[in-house]
Amino acid sequence: MSSSNAGASSEPRTRVDAGAHSPALALVAIPPGALEMRDARSESSRHVTLRAFEIGRTPVTRAEWDAVAGNSASAGAPSGSTSASTSTSTSTSTLAPAHPVTWFDAVRWCNAASVAAGFSPAYGVDGRDVKWHVDADGYRLPTEAEWEWSSRAGTLGPTYGPLPEIAWTAVDDVSGPQDVALKQANAFGLFDTIGNVWEWCWDYADTARYADYRSLRGGGWADQTWSCRASVRRGSAPDAVLEDVGFRVARGPVGEANSHAAQGWSRVADLSRADIRGPLPVGWTPLRPPTS
């Protein structure tokens, strides 16, 4: 794994956004940079250049989730998804990451939080079809490239520090997610990017093999050390309810209006990868775009 160390030594800037009916979300300014991202299945890698953006200092907590969930009806929930107002954390602490959260739940919550704070919603939702407006200034899920760049914070190893010091994993023998920000932050000032809960990203996991599955990064409280690394990817259905899954928000326009590519993601690349001709390997379900 190679990565530019641009900005790794700079002091992270934390800014808090809050609307009249929204929680105070602590965001950290992430500098622009570049990294190599590897795809284990295809045994390929690609170079990604990132614009500056902002990302949550921690995963969204139960308190932050609850503060927005009441406004979520205006955000356009996809049919068949779990309602943001009924998806609740099983932890008794309001400072633990919100979980279990589906990908659709997270998208809906981001739109509701954006409206509450006076930002432009990042997503257009039509049933199960979700479009990212890359020029919007509202809250959104980070791309995988943004997530990995933020987690690494200029480091090149599997984690930004020794796991016992930075992450809640199976080694800690805990029975659920722990309050955020109890272990060491990385050089950008982010907590819990490794361990505690897996975090949803915007990207598809693999449009050739897993249809509309979305990507998860970071590892969770019950995962062994080999799963808790900056480069490890996991995917699941966007409406799956998984006990060890939460999310953190990103924010900031990173592309031009009506563009379908930004921050290491491209809709053209998604569809191209899914365009498999001939017999399919057993179990493969390529993504097919909506017909309407």
Coordinates of C-alpha atoms in Angstrom, one line a residue:
M1 CA 0.0 0.0 0.0
S2 CA 1.4 3.4 -0.9
S3 CA 0.0 6.7 0.1
S4 CA 0.9 10.4 -0.2
N5 CA 1.6 11.9 3.2
A6 CA 0.3 15.3 2.1
G7 CA -1.2 17.0 5.1
A8 CA -0.4 14.3 7.6
S9 CA 1.6 16.6 9.8
S10 CA -0.9 19.5 9.6
E11 CA -3.1 20.4 12.6
P12 CA -6.6 19.0 12.0
R13 CA -9.3 21.7 12.2
T14 CA -12.6 20.7 13.9
R15 CA -15.8 22.6 13.0
V16 CA -19.2 22.1 14.5
D17 CA -22.3 22.5 12.4
A18 CA -25.7 22.8 14.1
G19 CA -29.1 23.9 12.9
A20 CA -32.1 24.7 15.0
H21 CA -33.3 21.1 15.0
S22 CA -30.1 19.2 14.3
P23 CA -27.3 17.8 16.6
A24 CA -23.9 19.4 16.8
L25 CA -21.8 17.3 14.5
A26 CA -18.1 17.6 15.0
L27 CA -16.4 17.6 11.6
V28 CA -12.7 17.5 10.9
A29 CA -11.2 19.2 7.8
I30 CA -9.3 16.6 5.8
P31 CA -6.5 17.8 3.4
P32 CA -6.4 16.8 -0.2
G33 CA -4.1 13.9 -1.0
A34 CA -3.7 10.7 -3.1
L35 CA -3.5 7.0 -2.4
E36 CA -3.4 3.6 -4.1
M37 CA -6.4 1.4 -3.6
R38 CA -6.2 -2.3 -4.2
D39 CA -8.9 -4.7 -5.4
A40 CA -8.1 -8.1 -4.1
R41 CA -10.6 -10.0 -6.4
S42 CA -9.3 -8.5 -9.7
E43 CA -5.7 -8.2 -8.3
S44 CA -5.6 -4.7 -9.6
S45 CA -4.9 -1.3 -8.1
R46 CA -5.8 2.3 -8.9
H47 CA -4.5 5.7 -8.1
V48 CA -7.0 8.1 -6.5
T49 CA -6.6 11.8 -6.1
L50 CA -8.8 13.5 -3.5
R51 CA -10.1 17.0 -3.0
A52 CA -10.3 18.5 0.5
F53 CA -13.4 17.5 2.4
E54 CA -14.8 17.2 5.9
I55 CA -15.6 14.0 7.8
G56 CA -17.1 13.2 11.2
R57 CA -14.7 13.1 14.2
T58 CA -16.5 9.9 15.3
P59 CA -19.2 7.6 14.0
V60 CA -22.7 9.1 14.3
T61 CA -23.7 8.4 17.9
R62 CA -27.1 7.3 19.2
A63 CA -27.7 10.8 20.5
E64 CA -27.0 12.4 17.1
W65 CA -29.2 9.8 15.4
D66 CA -32.1 10.4 17.8
A67 CA -31.8 14.2 17.4
V68 CA -32.4 13.9 13.6
A69 CA -34.6 10.8 13.3
G70 CA -37.8 12.7 14.0
N71 CA -37.3 14.9 10.9
S72 CA -36.4 12.0 8.6
A73 CA -39.9 11.7 7.0
S74 CA -39.1 14.6 4.7
A75 CA -35.9 13.0 3.5
G76 CA -37.5 10.4 1.2
A77 CA -37.0 6.9 2.6
P78 CA -36.5 4.2 0.0
S79 CA -39.4 1.7 0.0
G80 CA -38.6 -1.5 1.9
S81 CA -35.9 0.2 4.1
T82 CA -36.0 0.3 7.9
S83 CA -37.4 3.6 9.1
A84 CA -34.8 6.0 10.5
S85 CA -37.2 6.7 13.4
T86 CA -37.5 3.1 14.4
S87 CA -33.9 1.9 13.8
T88 CA -32.4 2.2 17.3
S89 CA -29.1 1.3 18.9
T90 CA -29.1 -1.7 21.3
S91 CA -26.5 0.1 23.4
T92 CA -27.9 1.9 26.5
S93 CA -25.4 4.7 26.1
T94 CA -26.2 7.7 23.9
L95 CA -22.5 8.1 23.2
A96 CA -22.1 4.8 21.5
P97 CA -22.3 4.6 17.7
A98 CA -25.9 4.3 16.3
H99 CA -26.5 0.7 15.3
P100 CA -27.8 -1.3 13.6
V101 CA -28.2 1.1 10.7
T102 CA -28.9 0.0 7.1
W103 CA -27.3 1.8 4.2
F104 CA -30.7 3.2 3.2
D105 CA -31.2 4.4 6.8
A106 CA -27.8 6.2 6.7
V107 CA -28.6 7.9 3.4
R108 CA -32.0 9.0 4.7
W109 CA -30.5 10.3 7.9
C110 CA -27.9 12.3 6.0
N111 CA -30.6 14.0 4.0
A112 CA -32.7 14.8 7.1
A113 CA -29.6 16.1 9.0
S114 CA -28.8 18.3 6.0
V115 CA -32.3 19.8 5.8
A116 CA -32.2 20.5 9.6
A117 CA -28.9 22.3 9.3
G118 CA -29.8 24.3 6.2
F119 CA -27.6 22.4 3.8
S120 CA -28.4 21.0 0.3
P121 CA -29.3 17.3 0.6
A122 CA -26.6 15.2 -1.0
Y123 CA -29.0 12.4 -2.2
G124 CA -31.9 12.1 -4.6
V125 CA -34.0 9.0 -3.7
D126 CA -36.4 7.2 -6.0
G127 CA -37.3 3.9 -4.5
R128 CA -34.1 1.9 -4.2
D129 CA -32.3 4.1 -6.7
V130 CA -30.2 6.7 -4.9
K131 CA -28.2 9.4 -6.7
W132 CA -25.4 11.4 -5.2
H133 CA -25.4 15.1 -6.0
V134 CA -21.6 15.6 -5.8
D135 CA -22.0 19.4 -5.8
A136 CA -24.2 19.4 -2.7
D137 CA -22.9 20.8 0.6
G138 CA -25.0 18.5 2.7
Y139 CA -24.0 15.5 4.9
R140 CA -23.3 12.2 3.1
L141 CA -21.5 8.9 3.3
P142 CA -17.8 9.1 2.5
T143 CA -16.5 7.3 -0.5
E144 CA -14.2 4.4 0.2
A145 CA -11.2 6.4 -0.9
E146 CA -12.2 9.3 1.4
W147 CA -12.7 6.8 4.3
E148 CA -9.4 5.1 3.8
W149 CA -7.4 8.4 3.4
S150 CA -9.0 9.7 6.5
S151 CA -8.4 6.5 8.5
R152 CA -4.8 6.3 7.5
A153 CA -4.0 9.9 8.2
G154 CA -0.7 9.7 6.3
T155 CA 0.3 6.3 7.7
L156 CA 1.2 3.3 5.5
G157 CA 0.7 0.3 7.8
P158 CA -2.5 -1.7 8.3
T159 CA -3.6 0.6 11.1
Y160 CA -2.6 4.1 12.3
G161 CA -1.4 2.7 15.6
P162 CA -1.4 -0.4 17.8
L163 CA -4.9 -2.0 17.8
P164 CA -5.3 -2.2 21.6
E165 CA -4.6 1.6 21.8
I166 CA -6.9 2.7 19.0
A167 CA -9.7 0.2 18.5
W168 CA -12.4 -1.9 20.1
T169 CA -12.1 -5.4 18.7
A170 CA -12.6 -9.0 19.8
V171 CA -9.4 -8.8 21.8
D172 CA -11.2 -6.4 24.3
D173 CA -13.9 -9.1 24.9
V174 CA -16.8 -6.6 24.9
S175 CA -20.4 -7.5 24.0
G176 CA -21.3 -4.5 22.0
P177 CA -20.2 -1.1 20.7
Q178 CA -18.5 1.2 23.2
D179 CA -18.8 5.0 23.6
V180 CA -16.9 6.8 20.9
A181 CA -13.6 8.6 21.4
L182 CA -12.4 6.5 24.3
K183 CA -9.2 5.3 22.5
Q184 CA -6.5 7.2 20.7
A185 CA -7.3 9.4 17.7
N186 CA -5.3 9.3 14.5
A187 CA -3.2 12.2 13.2
F188 CA -6.2 13.9 11.6
G189 CA -8.0 13.8 15.0
L190 CA -10.5 11.0 14.1
F191 CA -11.6 8.4 16.5
D192 CA -12.8 4.8 16.0
T193 CA -12.2 4.5 12.3
I194 CA -10.9 1.0 13.2
G195 CA -13.0 -1.2 15.3
N196 CA -16.2 -0.5 17.3
V197 CA -18.6 -0.6 14.4
W198 CA -18.2 -1.2 10.6
E199 CA -19.0 2.0 8.7
W200 CA -21.0 2.3 5.5
C201 CA -19.4 4.0 2.5
W202 CA -21.1 5.3 -0.6
D203 CA -19.5 2.9 -3.0
Y204 CA -20.8 -0.4 -4.3
A205 CA -18.9 -3.4 -3.0
D206 CA -18.5 -5.2 -6.4
T207 CA -21.1 -4.5 -9.1
A208 CA -20.0 -7.6 -11.1
R209 CA -20.5 -10.1 -8.3
Y210 CA -22.8 -8.6 -5.6
A211 CA -25.3 -6.5 -7.5
D212 CA -26.3 -3.5 -5.3
Y213 CA -24.3 -4.5 -2.2
R214 CA -22.5 -1.5 -0.6
S215 CA -19.1 -1.3 1.0
L216 CA -18.3 -1.4 4.7
R217 CA -14.9 -0.4 6.2
G218 CA -13.1 -0.5 9.5
G219 CA -14.1 -3.6 11.5
G220 CA -16.2 -4.0 14.5
W221 CA -16.1 -4.8 18.2
A222 CA -16.4 -8.6 17.7
D223 CA -13.9 -8.8 14.8
Q224 CA -10.5 -10.4 15.0
T225 CA -7.4 -8.4 14.3
W226 CA -7.1 -9.4 10.6
S227 CA -10.5 -7.8 9.9
C228 CA -9.6 -4.5 11.6
R229 CA -7.3 -2.9 9.1
A230 CA -7.5 0.2 7.0
S231 CA -7.5 -1.8 3.7
V232 CA -10.1 -4.4 4.6
R233 CA -13.4 -4.3 2.7
R234 CA -16.7 -5.9 3.5
G235 CA -20.0 -5.6 1.6
S236 CA -23.7 -6.1 2.4
A237 CA -27.1 -5.4 1.0
P238 CA -28.2 -1.8 1.5
D239 CA -31.3 -2.9 3.4
A240 CA -29.5 -5.5 5.6
V241 CA -29.8 -5.0 9.4
L242 CA -26.4 -5.8 10.9
E243 CA -25.8 -5.5 14.6
D244 CA -22.2 -4.3 14.2
V245 CA -22.8 -1.7 11.5
G246 CA -23.0 2.1 11.8
F247 CA -21.6 5.1 9.8
R248 CA -19.9 8.4 10.0
V249 CA -20.7 11.4 7.8
A250 CA -18.7 13.3 5.3
R251 CA -19.5 16.8 4.0
G252 CA -18.4 19.1 1.2
P253 CA -19.0 19.5 -2.5
V254 CA -16.4 17.5 -4.4
G255 CA -17.6 17.8 -8.0
E256 CA -19.6 19.7 -10.6
A257 CA -23.4 19.6 -10.9
N258 CA -24.7 16.6 -12.9
S259 CA -21.3 14.9 -12.6
H260 CA -21.4 11.2 -11.9
A261 CA -17.8 10.8 -10.5
A262 CA -16.0 12.1 -7.5
Q263 CA -13.4 11.2 -4.9
G264 CA -12.5 7.8 -6.4
W265 CA -16.0 6.8 -7.4
S266 CA -17.4 6.7 -10.9
R267 CA -20.9 5.6 -12.1
V268 CA -19.4 4.8 -15.4
A269 CA -16.9 2.5 -13.7
D270 CA -19.7 0.8 -11.7
L271 CA -21.7 0.0 -14.8
S272 CA -18.6 -1.0 -16.8
R273 CA -17.6 -3.5 -14.1
A274 CA -21.1 -5.0 -14.0
D275 CA -21.3 -5.4 -17.8
I276 CA -20.2 -9.0 -18.0
R277 CA -20.9 -10.9 -21.2
G278 CA -21.3 -14.7 -21.5
P279 CA -21.9 -17.3 -18.8
L280 CA -21.7 -16.0 -15.2
P281 CA -19.8 -17.7 -12.5
V282 CA -22.0 -19.5 -10.0
G283 CA -23.5 -17.1 -7.5
W284 CA -22.7 -13.9 -9.3
T285 CA -25.4 -11.3 -9.7
P286 CA -24.2 -8.3 -11.7
L287 CA -25.8 -4.9 -11.0
R288 CA -28.4 -3.9 -13.5
P289 CA -29.4 -0.2 -13.8
P290 CA -33.0 0.8 -13.3
T291 CA -35.1 0.3 -16.5
S292 CA -37.4 3.3 -15.8

